[in-house]
CSV table of C-alpha atoms in Angstrom, one decimal:
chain,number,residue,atom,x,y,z
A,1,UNK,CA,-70.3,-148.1,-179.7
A,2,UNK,CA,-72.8,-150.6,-179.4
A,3,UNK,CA,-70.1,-153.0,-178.1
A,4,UNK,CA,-69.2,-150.6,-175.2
A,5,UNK,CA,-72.6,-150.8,-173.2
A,6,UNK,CA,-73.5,-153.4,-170.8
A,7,UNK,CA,-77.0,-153.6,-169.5
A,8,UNK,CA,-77.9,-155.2,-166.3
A,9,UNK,CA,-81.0,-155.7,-164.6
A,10,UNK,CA,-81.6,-156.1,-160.6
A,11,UNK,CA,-84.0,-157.7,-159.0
A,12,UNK,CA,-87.3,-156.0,-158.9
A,13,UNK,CA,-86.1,-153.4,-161.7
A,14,UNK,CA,-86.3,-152.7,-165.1
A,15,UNK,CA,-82.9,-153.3,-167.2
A,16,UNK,CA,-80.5,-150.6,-167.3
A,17,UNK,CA,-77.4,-149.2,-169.3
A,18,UNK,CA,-73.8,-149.3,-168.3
A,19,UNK,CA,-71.3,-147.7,-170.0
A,20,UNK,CA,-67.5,-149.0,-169.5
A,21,UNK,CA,-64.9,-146.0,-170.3
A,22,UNK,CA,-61.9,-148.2,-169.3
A,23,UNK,CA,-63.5,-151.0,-171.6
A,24,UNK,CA,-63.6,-147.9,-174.2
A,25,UNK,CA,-60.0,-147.3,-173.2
A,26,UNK,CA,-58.4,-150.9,-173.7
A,27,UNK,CA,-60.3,-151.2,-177.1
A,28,UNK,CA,-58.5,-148.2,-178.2
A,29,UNK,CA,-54.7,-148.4,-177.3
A,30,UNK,CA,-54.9,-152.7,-177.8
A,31,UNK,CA,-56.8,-152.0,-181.1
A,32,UNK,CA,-59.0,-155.3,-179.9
A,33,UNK,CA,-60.5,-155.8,-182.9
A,34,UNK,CA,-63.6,-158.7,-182.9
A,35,UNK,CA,-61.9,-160.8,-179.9
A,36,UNK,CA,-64.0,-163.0,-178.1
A,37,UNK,CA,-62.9,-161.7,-174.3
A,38,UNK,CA,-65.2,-164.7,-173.4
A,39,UNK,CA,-63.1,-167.1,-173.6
A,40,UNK,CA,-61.3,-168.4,-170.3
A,41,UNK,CA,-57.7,-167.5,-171.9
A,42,UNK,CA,-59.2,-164.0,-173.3
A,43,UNK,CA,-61.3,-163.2,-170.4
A,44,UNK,CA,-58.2,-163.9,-167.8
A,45,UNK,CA,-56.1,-161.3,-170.2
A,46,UNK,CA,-59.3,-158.7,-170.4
A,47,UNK,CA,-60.2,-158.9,-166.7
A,48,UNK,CA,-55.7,-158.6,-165.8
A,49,UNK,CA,-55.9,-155.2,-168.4
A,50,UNK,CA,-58.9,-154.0,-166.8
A,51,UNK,CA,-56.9,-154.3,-163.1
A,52,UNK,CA,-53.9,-152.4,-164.7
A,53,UNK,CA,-55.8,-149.7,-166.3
A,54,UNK,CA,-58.0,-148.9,-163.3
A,55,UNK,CA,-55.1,-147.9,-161.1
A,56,UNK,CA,-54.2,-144.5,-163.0
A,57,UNK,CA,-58.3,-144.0,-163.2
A,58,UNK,CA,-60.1,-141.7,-160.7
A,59,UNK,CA,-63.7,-143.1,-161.7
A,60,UNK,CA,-64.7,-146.3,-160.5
A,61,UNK,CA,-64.2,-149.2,-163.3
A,62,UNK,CA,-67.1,-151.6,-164.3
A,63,UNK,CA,-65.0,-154.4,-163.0
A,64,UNK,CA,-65.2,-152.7,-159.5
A,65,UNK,CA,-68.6,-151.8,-160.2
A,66,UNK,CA,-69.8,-155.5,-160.6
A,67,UNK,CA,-66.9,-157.1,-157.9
A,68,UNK,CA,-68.5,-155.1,-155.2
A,69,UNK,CA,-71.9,-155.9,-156.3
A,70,UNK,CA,-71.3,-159.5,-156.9
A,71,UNK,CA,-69.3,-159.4,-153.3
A,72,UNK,CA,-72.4,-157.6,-151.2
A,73,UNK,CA,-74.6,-161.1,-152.3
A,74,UNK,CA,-72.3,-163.4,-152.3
A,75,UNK,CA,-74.4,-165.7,-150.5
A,76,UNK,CA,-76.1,-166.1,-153.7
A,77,UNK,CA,-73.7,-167.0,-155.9
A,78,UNK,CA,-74.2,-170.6,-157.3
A,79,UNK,CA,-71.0,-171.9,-158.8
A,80,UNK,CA,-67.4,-170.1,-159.5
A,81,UNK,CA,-66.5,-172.8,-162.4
A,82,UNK,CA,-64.7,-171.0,-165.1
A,83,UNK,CA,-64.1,-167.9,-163.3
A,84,UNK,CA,-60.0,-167.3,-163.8
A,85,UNK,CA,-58.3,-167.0,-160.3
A,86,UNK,CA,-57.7,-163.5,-160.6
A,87,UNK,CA,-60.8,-162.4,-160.3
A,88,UNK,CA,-61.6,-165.0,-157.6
A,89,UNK,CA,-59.1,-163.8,-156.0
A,90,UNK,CA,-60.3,-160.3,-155.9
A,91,UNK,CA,-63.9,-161.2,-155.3
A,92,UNK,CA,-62.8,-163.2,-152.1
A,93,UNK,CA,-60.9,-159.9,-151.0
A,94,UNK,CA,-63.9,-157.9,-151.4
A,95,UNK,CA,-66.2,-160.2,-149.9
A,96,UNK,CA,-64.3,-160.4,-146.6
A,97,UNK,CA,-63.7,-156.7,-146.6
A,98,UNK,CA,-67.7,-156.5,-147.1
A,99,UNK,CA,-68.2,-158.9,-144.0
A,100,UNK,CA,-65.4,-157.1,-142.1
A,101,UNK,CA,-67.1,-153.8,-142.6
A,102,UNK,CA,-70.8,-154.8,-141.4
A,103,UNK,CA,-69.5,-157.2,-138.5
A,104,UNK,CA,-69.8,-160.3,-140.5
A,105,UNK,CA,-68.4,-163.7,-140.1
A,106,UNK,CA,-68.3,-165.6,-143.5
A,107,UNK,CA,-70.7,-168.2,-144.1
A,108,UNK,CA,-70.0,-172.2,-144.6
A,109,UNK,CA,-71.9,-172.0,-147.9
A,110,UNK,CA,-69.8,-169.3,-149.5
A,111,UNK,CA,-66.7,-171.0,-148.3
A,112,UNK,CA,-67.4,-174.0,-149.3
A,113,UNK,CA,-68.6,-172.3,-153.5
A,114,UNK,CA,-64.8,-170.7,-153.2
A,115,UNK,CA,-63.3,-173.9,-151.9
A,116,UNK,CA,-64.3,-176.2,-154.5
A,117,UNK,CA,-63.2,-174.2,-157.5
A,118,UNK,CA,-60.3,-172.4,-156.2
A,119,UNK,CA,-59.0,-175.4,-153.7
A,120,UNK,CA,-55.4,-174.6,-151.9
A,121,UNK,CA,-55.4,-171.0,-153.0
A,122,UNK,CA,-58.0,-170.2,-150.6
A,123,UNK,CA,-55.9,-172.3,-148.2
A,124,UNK,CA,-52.7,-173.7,-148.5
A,125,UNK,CA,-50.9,-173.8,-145.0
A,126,UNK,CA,-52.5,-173.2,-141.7
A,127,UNK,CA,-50.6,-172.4,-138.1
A,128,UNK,CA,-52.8,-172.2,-135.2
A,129,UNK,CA,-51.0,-173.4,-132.7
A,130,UNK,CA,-51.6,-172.5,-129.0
A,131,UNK,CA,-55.5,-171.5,-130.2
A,132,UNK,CA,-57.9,-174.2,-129.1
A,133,UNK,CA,-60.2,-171.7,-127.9
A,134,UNK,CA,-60.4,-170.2,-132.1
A,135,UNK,CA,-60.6,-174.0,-133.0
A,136,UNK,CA,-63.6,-174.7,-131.3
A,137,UNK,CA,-65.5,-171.2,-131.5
A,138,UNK,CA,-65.0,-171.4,-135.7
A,139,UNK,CA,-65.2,-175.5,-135.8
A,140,UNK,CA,-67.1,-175.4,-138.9
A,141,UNK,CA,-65.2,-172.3,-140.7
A,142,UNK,CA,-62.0,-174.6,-140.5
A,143,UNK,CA,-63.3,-177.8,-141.1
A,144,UNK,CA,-64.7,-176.3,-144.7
A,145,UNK,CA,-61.0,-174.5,-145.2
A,146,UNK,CA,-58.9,-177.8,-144.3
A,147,UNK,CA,-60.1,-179.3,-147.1
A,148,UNK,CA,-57.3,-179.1,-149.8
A,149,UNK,CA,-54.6,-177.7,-147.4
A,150,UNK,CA,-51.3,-179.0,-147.6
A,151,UNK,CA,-49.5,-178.0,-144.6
A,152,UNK,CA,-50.9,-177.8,-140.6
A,153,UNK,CA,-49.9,-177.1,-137.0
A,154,UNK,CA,-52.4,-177.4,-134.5
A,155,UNK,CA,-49.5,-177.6,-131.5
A,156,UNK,CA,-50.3,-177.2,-127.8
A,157,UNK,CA,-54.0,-177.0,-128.3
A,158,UNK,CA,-54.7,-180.4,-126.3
A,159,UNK,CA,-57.4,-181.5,-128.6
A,160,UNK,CA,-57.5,-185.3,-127.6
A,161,UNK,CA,-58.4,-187.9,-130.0
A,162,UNK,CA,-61.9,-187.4,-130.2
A,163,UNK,CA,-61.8,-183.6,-131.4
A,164,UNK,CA,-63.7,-183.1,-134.8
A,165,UNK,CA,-60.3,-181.5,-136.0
A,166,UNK,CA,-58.3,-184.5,-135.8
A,167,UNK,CA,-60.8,-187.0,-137.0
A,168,UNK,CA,-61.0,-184.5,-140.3
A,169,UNK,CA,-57.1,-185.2,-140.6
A,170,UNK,CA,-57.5,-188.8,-141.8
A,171,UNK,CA,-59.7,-186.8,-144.9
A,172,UNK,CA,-57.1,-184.4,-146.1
A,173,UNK,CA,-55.4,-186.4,-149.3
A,174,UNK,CA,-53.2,-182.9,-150.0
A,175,UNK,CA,-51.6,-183.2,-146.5
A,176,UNK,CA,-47.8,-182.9,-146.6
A,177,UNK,CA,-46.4,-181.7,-143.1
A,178,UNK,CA,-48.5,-182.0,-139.7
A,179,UNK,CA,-47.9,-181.1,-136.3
A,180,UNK,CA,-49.4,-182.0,-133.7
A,181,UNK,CA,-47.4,-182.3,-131.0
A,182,UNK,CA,-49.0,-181.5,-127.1
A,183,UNK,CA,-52.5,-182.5,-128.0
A,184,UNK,CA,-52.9,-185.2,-125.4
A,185,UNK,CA,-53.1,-187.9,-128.4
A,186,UNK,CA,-53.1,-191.8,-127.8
A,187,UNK,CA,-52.7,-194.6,-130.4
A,188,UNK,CA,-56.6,-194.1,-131.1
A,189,UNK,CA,-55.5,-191.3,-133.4
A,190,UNK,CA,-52.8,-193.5,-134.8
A,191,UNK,CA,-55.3,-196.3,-135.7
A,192,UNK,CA,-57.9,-193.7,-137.1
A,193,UNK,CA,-55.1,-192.4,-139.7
A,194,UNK,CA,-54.0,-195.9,-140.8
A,195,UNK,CA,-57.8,-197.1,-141.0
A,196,UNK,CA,-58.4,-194.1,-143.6
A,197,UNK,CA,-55.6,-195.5,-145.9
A,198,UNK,CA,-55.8,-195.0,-149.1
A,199,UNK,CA,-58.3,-191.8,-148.6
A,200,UNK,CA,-56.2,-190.3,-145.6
A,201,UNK,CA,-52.7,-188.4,-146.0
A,202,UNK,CA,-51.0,-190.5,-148.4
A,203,UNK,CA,-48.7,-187.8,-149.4
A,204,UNK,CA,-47.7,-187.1,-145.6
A,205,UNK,CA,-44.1,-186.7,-145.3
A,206,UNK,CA,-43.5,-184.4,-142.0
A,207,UNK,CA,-45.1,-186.0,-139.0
A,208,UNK,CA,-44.2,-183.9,-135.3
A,209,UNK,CA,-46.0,-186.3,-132.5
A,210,UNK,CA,-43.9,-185.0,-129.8
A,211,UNK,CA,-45.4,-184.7,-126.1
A,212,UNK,CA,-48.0,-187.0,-126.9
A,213,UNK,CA,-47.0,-188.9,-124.0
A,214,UNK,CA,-49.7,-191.8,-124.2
A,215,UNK,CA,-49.0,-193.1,-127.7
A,216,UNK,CA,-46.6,-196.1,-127.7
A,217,UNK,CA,-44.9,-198.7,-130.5
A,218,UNK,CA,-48.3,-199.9,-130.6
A,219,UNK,CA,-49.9,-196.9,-132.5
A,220,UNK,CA,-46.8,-195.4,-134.2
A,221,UNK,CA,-46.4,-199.0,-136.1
A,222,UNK,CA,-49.4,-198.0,-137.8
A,223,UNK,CA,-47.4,-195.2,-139.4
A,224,UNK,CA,-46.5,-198.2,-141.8
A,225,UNK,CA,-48.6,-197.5,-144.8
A,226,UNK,CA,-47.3,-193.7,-145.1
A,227,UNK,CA,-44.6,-194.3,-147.4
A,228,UNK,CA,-43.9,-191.2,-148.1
A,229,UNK,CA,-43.4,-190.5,-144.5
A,230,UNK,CA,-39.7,-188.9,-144.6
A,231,UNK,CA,-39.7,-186.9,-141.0
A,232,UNK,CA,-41.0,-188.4,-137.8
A,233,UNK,CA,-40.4,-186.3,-134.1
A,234,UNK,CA,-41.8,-188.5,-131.1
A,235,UNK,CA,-41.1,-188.5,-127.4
A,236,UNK,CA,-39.0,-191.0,-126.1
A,237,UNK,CA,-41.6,-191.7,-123.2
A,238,UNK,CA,-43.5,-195.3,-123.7
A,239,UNK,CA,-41.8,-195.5,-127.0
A,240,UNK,CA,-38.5,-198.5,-128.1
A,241,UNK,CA,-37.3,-196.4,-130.3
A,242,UNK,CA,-34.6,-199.0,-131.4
A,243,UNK,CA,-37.4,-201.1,-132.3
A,244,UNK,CA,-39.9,-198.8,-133.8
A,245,UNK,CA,-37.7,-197.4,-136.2
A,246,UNK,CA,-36.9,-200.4,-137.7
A,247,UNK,CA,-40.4,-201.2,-138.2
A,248,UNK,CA,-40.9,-197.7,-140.3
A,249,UNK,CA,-37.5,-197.8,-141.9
A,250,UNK,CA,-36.2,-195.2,-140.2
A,251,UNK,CA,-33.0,-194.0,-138.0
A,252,UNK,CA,-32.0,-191.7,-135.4
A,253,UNK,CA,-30.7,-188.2,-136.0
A,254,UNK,CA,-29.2,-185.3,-134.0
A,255,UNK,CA,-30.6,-183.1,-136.9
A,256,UNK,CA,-33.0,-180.3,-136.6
A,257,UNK,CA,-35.3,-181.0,-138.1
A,258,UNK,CA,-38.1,-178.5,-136.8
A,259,UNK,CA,-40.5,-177.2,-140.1
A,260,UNK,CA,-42.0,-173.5,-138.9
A,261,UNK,CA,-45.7,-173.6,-141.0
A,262,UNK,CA,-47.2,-170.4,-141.5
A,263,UNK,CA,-50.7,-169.4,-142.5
A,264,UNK,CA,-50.9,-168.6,-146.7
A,265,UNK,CA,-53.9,-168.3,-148.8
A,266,UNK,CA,-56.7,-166.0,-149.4
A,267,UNK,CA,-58.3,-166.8,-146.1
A,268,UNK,CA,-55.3,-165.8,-144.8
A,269,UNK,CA,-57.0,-162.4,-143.2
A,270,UNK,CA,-60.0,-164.5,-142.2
A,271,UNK,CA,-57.9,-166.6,-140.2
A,272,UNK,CA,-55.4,-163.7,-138.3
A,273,UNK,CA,-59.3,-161.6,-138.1
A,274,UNK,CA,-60.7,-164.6,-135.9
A,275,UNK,CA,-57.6,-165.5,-133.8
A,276,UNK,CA,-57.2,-161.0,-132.9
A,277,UNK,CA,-60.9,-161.4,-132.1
A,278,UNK,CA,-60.8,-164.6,-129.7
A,279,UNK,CA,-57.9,-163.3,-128.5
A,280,UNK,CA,-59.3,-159.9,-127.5
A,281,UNK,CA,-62.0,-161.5,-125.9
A,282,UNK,CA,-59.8,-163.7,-123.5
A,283,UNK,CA,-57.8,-161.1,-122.5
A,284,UNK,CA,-61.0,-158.7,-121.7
A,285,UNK,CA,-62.9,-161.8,-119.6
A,286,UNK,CA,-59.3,-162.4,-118.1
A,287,UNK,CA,-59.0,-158.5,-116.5
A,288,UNK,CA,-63.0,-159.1,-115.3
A,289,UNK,CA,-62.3,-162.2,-114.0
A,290,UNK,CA,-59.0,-160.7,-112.2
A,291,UNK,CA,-60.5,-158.1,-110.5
A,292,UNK,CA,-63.6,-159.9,-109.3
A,293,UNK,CA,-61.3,-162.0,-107.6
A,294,UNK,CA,-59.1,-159.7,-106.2
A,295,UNK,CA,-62.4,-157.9,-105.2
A,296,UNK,CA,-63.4,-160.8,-103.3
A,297,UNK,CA,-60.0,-162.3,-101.5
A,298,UNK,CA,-58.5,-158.9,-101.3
A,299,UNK,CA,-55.4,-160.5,-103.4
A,300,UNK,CA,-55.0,-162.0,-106.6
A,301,UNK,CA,-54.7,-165.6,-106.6
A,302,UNK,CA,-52.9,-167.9,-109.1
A,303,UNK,CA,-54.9,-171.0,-110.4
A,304,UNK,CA,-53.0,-173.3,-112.3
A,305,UNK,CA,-54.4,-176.0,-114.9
A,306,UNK,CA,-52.4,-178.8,-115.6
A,307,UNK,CA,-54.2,-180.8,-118.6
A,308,UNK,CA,-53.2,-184.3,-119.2
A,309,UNK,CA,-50.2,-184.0,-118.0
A,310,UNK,CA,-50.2,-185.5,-114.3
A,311,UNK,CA,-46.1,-184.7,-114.0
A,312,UNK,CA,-44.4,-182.1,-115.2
A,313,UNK,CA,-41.4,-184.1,-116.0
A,314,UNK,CA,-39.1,-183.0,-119.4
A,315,UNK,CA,-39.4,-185.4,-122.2
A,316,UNK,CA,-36.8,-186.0,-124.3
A,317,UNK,CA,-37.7,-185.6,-128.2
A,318,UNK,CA,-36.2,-188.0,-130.8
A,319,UNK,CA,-36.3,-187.0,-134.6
A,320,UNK,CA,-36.9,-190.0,-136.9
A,321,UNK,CA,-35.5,-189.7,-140.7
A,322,UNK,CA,-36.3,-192.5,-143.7
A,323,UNK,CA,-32.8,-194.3,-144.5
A,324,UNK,CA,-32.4,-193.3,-148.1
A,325,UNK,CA,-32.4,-196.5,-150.2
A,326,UNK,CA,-29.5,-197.5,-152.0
A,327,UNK,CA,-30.0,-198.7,-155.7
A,328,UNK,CA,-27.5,-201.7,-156.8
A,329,UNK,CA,-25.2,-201.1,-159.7
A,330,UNK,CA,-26.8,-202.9,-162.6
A,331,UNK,CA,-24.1,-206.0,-163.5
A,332,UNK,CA,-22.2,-204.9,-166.4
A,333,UNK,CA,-22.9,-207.6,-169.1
A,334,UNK,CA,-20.3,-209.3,-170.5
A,335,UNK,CA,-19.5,-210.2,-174.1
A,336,UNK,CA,-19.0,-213.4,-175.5
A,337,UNK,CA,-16.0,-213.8,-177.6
């Protein structure tokens, strides 16, 4: 019985008992008998029993007990190491739900303690294209989730070269398929990514630089040192396209070869939660802003921003694939008579 009780103390107060029925429970039907649950292997196996069990319990578990707890002060958790990712997992979940609930946006610090243990889990693929304005409102929430992510659109959010956002691209080594086409990019951005080599992208094989009107042969020949580079979408604008893609090894195709990226990970409701509330936000300083004006003129009036873009002419998109290499027939060796 002694086994069954877990004390806790909290801060300030003297240490108290908690019983575990569903621990109780497990020990019973499993017949557990002297198993060290403490280990990573047992623990992952005790905590997955514990989730099972719970669901056909009306009383609250002492796993739920001391997720919620641990979730409420998050912001003093030290280190996750060890902890299996099913609980992590969990504990994330509950800590965003916590946030949610008191109007909460999640800190840098507890990101960045989830981040380092749990890596592309918390973030594996990110789409936020069209949402410069969530970019730069949440700069430092994305720039600690980009860390290990493997695939990322940031499309149409005209950026520029100097953005924080696409300097922190030459940093992600996990990188596998990038777009970012329409971002007003020049060969600058070209140079950065070849001047990170071997620390930036080295495992990039999807590259969409497609109404980036201002790079030229100059910057895409520093594509050179991606080797795994497989996929390659540019504008034909400013651009030999002969002669660059026999610099990178590459040749023409009337493929699609478009790669749709979607947002997956734990932080996945972290990330729709901030785009909904930017977007809300537009669209309520867009209806004050409308009827000011109309107030004022006495008819709404159309402004029209044209950013980087001094023409509006159509460019025409080329898709670049790596010629597969052809391995010689070893020579058949003769014998001697």
């Amino acid at each position: 019985m002694a086994a069954d009780i877990v004390y806790y103390r909290e801060i300030g107060k003297p240490l108290k008992i908690l019983t575990s029925p569903i621990l109780r429970k497990i020990r019973r039907e499993q017949r557990l008998k002297s198993r060290n649950v403490f280990t990573q292997s047992g623990m992952e196996k005790y905590w997955s029993q514990c989730v099972q069990s719970e669901k056909n319990d009306n009383v609250t578990s002492l796993f739920d007990t001391t997720i919620d707890f641990i979730a409420k002060n998050a912001e003093t958790i030290e280190s996750l190491v060890g902890i299996p990712e099913i609980i992590g997992e969990k504990l994330f979940s509950r800590y965003l739900y916590a946030s949610f609930a008191d109007h909460l946006i999640p800190t840098c610090e507890t990101l960045k303690i989830f981040t380092n243990v749990y890596e592309e889990k918390m973030l594996y693929s990110l789409q936020l294209s069209n949402n410069s304005l969530t970019i730069n409102e949440f700069l430092d929430l994305f720039q600690q989730l980009l860390t290990y992510v493997r695939e990322l659109d940031l499309s149409k959010c005209l950026l520029g070269d100097n953005h924080e956002v696409i300097e922190q691209i030459r940093e992600l080594k996990r990188l596998e398929y990038l777009n970012i086409s329409d971002n007003a990019l020049t060969d600058k951005t070209m140079r950065r990514l070849a001047l990170g080599y071997p620390d930036s992208p080295v495992n990039l094989k999807y590259l969409d630089l497609s109404g980036n009107k201002r790079i030229t042969n100059c910057g895409l020949e520093k594509l050179t040192c991606f080797r795994n580079l497989e996929t390659l979408i540019i504008s034909r604008i400013n651009i030999d396209i002969e002669g660059i893609s026999k610099k990178l090894n590459m040749e023409i195709t009337n493929q699609s070869a478009n790669y749709f990226i979607q947002t997956k990970g734990w932080s996945s409701p972290l990330i729709i939660g901030l785009v909904t509330a930017v977007n809300a936000m537009m669209n309520d300083e867009k209806a004050t802003k409308d009827r000011r004006i109309t107030r004022f003129y006495g008819n709404r009036q159309k402004i029209c921003l044209n950013l980087f873009n001094e023409d509006n002419t159509s460019t025409e998109t080329v898709i670049l694939l790596r010629k597969r290499a052809i391995t010689p027939e070893k020579p058949s060796k003769r014998k001697l008579p």
